[in-house]
Tab-separated table of C-alpha atoms in Angstrom:
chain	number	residue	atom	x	y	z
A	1	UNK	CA	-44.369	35.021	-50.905
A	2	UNK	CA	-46.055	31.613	-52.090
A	3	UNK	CA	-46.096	28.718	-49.969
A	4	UNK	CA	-47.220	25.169	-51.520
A	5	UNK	CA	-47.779	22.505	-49.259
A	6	UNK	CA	-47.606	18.309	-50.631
A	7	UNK	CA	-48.867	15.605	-49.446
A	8	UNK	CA	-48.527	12.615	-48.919
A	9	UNK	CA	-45.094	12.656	-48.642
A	10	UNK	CA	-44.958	8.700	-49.209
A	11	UNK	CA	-47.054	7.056	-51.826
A	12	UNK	CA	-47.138	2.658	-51.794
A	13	UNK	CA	-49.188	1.438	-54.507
A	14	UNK	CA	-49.662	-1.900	-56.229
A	15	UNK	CA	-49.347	-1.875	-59.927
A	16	UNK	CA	-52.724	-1.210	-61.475
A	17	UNK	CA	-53.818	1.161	-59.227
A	18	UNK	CA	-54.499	4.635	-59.085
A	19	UNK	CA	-52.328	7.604	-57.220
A	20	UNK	CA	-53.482	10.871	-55.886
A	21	UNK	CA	-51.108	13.352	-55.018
A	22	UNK	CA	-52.250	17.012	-53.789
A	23	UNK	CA	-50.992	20.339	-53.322
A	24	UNK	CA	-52.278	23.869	-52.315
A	25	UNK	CA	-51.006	27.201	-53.036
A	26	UNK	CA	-51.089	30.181	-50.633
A	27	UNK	CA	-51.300	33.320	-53.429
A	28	UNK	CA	-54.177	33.617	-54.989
A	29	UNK	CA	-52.326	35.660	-58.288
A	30	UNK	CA	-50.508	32.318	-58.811
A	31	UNK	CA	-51.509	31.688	-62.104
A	32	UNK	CA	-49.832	28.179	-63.640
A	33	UNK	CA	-49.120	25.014	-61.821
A	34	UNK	CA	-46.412	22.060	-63.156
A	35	UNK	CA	-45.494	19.020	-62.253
A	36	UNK	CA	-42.576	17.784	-62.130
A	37	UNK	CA	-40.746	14.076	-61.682
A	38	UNK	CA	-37.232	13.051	-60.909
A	39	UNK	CA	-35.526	10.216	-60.620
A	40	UNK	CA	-33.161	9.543	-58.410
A	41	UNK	CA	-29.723	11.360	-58.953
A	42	UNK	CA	-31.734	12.924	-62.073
A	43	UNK	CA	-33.053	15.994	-62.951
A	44	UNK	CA	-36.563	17.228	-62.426
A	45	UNK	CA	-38.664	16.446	-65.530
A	46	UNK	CA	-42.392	18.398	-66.398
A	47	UNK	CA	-44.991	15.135	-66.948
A	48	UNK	CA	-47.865	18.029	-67.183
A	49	UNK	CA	-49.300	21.246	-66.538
A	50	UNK	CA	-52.027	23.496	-65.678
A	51	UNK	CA	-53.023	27.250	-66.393
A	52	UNK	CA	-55.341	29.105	-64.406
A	53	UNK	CA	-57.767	29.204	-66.493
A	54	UNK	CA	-58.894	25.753	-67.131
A	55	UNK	CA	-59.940	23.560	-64.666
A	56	UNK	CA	-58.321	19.909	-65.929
A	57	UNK	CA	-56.239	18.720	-68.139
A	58	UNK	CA	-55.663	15.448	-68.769
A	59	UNK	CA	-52.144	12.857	-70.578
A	60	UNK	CA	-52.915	9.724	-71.340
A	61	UNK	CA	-52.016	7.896	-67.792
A	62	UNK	CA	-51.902	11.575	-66.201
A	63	UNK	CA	-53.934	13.785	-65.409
A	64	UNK	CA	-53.987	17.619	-63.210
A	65	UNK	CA	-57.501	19.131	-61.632
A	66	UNK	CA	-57.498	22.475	-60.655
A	67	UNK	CA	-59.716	24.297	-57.862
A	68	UNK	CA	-58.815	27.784	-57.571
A	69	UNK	CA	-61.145	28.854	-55.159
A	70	UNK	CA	-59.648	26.438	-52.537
A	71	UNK	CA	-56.257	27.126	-54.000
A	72	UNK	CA	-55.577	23.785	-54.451
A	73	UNK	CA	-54.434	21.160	-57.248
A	74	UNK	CA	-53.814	17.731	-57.514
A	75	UNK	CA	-52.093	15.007	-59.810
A	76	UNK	CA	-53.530	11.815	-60.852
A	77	UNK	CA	-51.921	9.253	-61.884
A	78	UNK	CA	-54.240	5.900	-63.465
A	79	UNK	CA	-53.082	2.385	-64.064
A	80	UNK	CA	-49.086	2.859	-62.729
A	81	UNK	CA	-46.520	0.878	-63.569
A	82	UNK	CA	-43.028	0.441	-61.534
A	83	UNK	CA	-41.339	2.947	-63.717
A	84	UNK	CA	-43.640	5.406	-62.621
A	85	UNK	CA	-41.455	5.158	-59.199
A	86	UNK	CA	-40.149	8.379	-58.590
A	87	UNK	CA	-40.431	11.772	-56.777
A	88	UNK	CA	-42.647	13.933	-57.722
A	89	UNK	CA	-42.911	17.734	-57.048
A	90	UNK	CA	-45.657	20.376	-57.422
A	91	UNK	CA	-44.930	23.722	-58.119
A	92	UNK	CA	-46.949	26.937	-58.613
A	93	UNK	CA	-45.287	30.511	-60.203
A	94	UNK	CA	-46.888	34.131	-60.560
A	95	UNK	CA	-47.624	34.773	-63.987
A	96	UNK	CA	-47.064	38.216	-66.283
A	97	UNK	CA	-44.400	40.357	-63.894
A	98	UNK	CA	-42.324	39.739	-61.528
A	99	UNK	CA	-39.344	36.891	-61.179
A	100	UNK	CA	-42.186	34.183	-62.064
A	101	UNK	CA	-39.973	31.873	-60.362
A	102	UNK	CA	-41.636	28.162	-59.489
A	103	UNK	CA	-41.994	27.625	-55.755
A	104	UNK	CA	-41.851	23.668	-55.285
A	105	UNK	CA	-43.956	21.447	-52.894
A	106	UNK	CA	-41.216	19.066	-50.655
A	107	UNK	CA	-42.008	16.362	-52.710
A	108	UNK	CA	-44.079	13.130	-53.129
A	109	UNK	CA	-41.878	9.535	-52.898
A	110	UNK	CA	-44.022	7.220	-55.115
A	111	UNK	CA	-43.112	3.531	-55.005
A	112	UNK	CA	-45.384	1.670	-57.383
A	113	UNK	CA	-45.051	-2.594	-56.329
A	114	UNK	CA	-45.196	-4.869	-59.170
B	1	UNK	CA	-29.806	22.193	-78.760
B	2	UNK	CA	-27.861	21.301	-76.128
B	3	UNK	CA	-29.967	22.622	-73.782
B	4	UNK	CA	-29.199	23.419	-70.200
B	5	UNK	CA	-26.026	22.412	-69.235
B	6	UNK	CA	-24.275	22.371	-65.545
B	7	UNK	CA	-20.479	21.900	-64.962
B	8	UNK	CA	-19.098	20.438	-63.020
B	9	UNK	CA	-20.747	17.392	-62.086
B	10	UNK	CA	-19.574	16.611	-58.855
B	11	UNK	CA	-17.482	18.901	-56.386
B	12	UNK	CA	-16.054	18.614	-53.237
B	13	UNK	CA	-14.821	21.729	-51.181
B	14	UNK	CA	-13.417	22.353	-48.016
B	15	UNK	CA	-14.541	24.759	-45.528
B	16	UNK	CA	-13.558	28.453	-46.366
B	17	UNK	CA	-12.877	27.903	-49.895
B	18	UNK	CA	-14.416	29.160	-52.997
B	19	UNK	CA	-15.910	27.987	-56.770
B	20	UNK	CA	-18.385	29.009	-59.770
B	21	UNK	CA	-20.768	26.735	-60.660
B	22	UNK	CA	-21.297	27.105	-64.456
B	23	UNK	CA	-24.641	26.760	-66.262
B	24	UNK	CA	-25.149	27.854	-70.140
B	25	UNK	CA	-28.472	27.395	-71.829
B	26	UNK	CA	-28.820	27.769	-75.895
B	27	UNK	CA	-32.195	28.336	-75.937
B	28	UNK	CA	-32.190	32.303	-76.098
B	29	UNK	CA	-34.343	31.614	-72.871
B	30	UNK	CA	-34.864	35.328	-71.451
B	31	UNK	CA	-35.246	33.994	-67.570
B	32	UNK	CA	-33.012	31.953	-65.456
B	33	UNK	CA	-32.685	30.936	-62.242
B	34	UNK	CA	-30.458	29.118	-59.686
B	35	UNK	CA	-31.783	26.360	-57.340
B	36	UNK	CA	-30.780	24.506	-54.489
B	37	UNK	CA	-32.510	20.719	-53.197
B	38	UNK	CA	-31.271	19.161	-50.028
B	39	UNK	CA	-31.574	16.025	-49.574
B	40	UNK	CA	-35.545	14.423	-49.206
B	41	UNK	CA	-36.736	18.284	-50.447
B	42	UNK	CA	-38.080	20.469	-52.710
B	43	UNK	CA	-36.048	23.169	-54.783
B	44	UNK	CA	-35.147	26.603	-52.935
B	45	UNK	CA	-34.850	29.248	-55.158
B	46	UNK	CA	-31.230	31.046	-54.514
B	47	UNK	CA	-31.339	34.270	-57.324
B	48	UNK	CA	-32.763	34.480	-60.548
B	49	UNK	CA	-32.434	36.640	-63.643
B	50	UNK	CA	-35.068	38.302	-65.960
B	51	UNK	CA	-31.890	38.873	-68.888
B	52	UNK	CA	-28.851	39.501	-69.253
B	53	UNK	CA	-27.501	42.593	-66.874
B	54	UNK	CA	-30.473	42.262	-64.206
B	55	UNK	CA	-30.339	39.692	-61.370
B	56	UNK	CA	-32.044	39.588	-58.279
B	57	UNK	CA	-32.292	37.325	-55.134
B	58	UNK	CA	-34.249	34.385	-54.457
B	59	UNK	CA	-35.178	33.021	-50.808
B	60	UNK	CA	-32.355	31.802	-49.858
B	61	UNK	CA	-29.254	34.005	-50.977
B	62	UNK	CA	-26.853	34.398	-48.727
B	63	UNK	CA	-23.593	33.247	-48.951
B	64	UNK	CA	-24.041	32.772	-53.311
B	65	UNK	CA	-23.567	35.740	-55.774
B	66	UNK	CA	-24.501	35.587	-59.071
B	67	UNK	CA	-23.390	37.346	-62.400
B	68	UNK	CA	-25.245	37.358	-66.424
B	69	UNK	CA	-23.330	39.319	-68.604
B	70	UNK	CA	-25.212	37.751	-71.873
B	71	UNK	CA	-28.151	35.447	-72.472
B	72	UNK	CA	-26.251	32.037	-72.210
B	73	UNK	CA	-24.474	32.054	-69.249
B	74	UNK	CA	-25.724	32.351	-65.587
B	75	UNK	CA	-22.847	31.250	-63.139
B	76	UNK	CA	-23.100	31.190	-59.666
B	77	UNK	CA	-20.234	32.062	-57.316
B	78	UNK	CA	-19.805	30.281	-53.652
B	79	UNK	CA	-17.408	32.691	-51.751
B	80	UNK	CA	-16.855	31.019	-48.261
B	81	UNK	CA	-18.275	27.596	-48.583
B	82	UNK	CA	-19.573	26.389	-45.493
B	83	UNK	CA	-21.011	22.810	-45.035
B	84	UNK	CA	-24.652	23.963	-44.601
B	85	UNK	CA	-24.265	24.341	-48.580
B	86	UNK	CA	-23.652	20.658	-49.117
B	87	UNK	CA	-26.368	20.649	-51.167
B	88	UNK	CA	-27.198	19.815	-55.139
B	89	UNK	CA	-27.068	23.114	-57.375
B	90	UNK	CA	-30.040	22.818	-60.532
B	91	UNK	CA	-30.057	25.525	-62.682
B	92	UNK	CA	-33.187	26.221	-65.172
B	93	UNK	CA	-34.115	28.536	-68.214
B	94	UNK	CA	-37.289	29.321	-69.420
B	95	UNK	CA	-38.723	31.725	-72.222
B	96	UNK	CA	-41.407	33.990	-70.453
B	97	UNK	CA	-43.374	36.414	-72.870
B	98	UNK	CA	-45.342	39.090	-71.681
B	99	UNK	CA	-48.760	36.966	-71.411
B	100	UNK	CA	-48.327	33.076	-70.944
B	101	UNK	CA	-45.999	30.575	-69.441
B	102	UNK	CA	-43.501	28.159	-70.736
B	103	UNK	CA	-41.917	24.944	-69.767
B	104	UNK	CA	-38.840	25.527	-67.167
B	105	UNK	CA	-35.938	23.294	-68.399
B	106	UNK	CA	-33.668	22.302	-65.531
B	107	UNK	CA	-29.774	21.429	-65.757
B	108	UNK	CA	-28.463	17.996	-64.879
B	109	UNK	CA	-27.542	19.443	-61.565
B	110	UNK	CA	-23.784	20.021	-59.587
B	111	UNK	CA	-23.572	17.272	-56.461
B	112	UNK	CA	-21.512	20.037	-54.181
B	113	UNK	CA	-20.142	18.619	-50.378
B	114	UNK	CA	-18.497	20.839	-48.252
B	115	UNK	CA	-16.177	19.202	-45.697
């Protein structure tokens, strides 16, 4: 089955700045790729997310890159602010049969420092 | 819409006993599943269903049944709870179509310890 692999799995960064988070996928029929956040004791929220076909897509502060031929995505996040703090999870499902269930990364801790 | 909604909250159970978790979505979302995140991780998918009448396991199964007799509800039974399932229970709906995907909307989650 898929496999998607996070990292970092810690994330300090002043206020201002910039965070990268990345993920890759192990199937290459995975065909659309969210992003969740969650705060603690919450439930997992979608900030944004990706099909297949296109290559970037982009939120205001957020934005998602694609790279299917290295099966791997990423999740950028420009000018944070401390309530950006949070976990935040890829995930990549199987599109068009099947259980198209998401399979989650283990999670990115982000801790933005004012 | 309500949306997804989880009951109970918060359980405690001891070892050897049994519970449903309840989840009910009013959505008319065709596909649901049942999740489990321990503590620092991701979400583990435990069994899912495509509609009502057809469910099917997820990767990690055993030791949860699961029933969907119509489109709203998806409960998940614990038979013999045992402490590795001290865990927190999410379920999720989404509407899939035969081309596209749409947004997965999660439940507020059940905080479950077994002791």
């Amino acid at each position: 089955g898929e496999n998607v692999e996070q990292h970092p799995s810690t994330l300090s960064v002043q206020e201002g700045d910039s965070a990268v988070i990345k993920c890759t996928y192990s199937d290459s029929a995975s065909n659309y790729f969210p992003w969740y956040k969650q705060e603690l004791g919450k439930r997992p929220q979608l900030i944004i997310d990706i099909r297949s076909n296109v290559g970037e897509k982009k939120d205001q502060r957020i934005a998602v890159t694609l790279n299917k031929t290295a099966k791997h995505f990423s999740l950028h996040i420009t000018e944070t602010q401390p309530e950006d703090s949070a976990v935040y999870f890829c995930a990549a499902s199987i599109g068009d049969t099947g259980r198209r269930a998401l399979t989650f990364g283990s999670g990115t801790r982000l801790q933005v420092q004012p | 819409n309500a949306g997804v909604t989880q009951t109970p909250k918060f359980r405690i159970l001891k070892i050897g006993q049994s519970m449903t978790l309840q989840c009910a979505q009013d959505m008319n979302h065709n596909y649901m599943y049942w999740y489990r995140q321990d503590p620092g991780m991701g979400l583990k998918l435990i069994y899912y269903s495509v509609g009502a009448g057809i469910t099917d396991k997820g990767e990690v199964p055993n030791g949860y049944n699961v029933s969907r007799s119509t489109t709203e509800y998806f409960p998940l039974r614990l038979e013999l709870a045992a402490p590795s399932q001290t865990s927190v229970y999410f379920c999720a709906s989404r509407l899939l179509r035969d081309r596209g995907d749409n947004e997965q909307f999660f439940g507020p989650g059940t905080r479950l310890t077994v002791l």
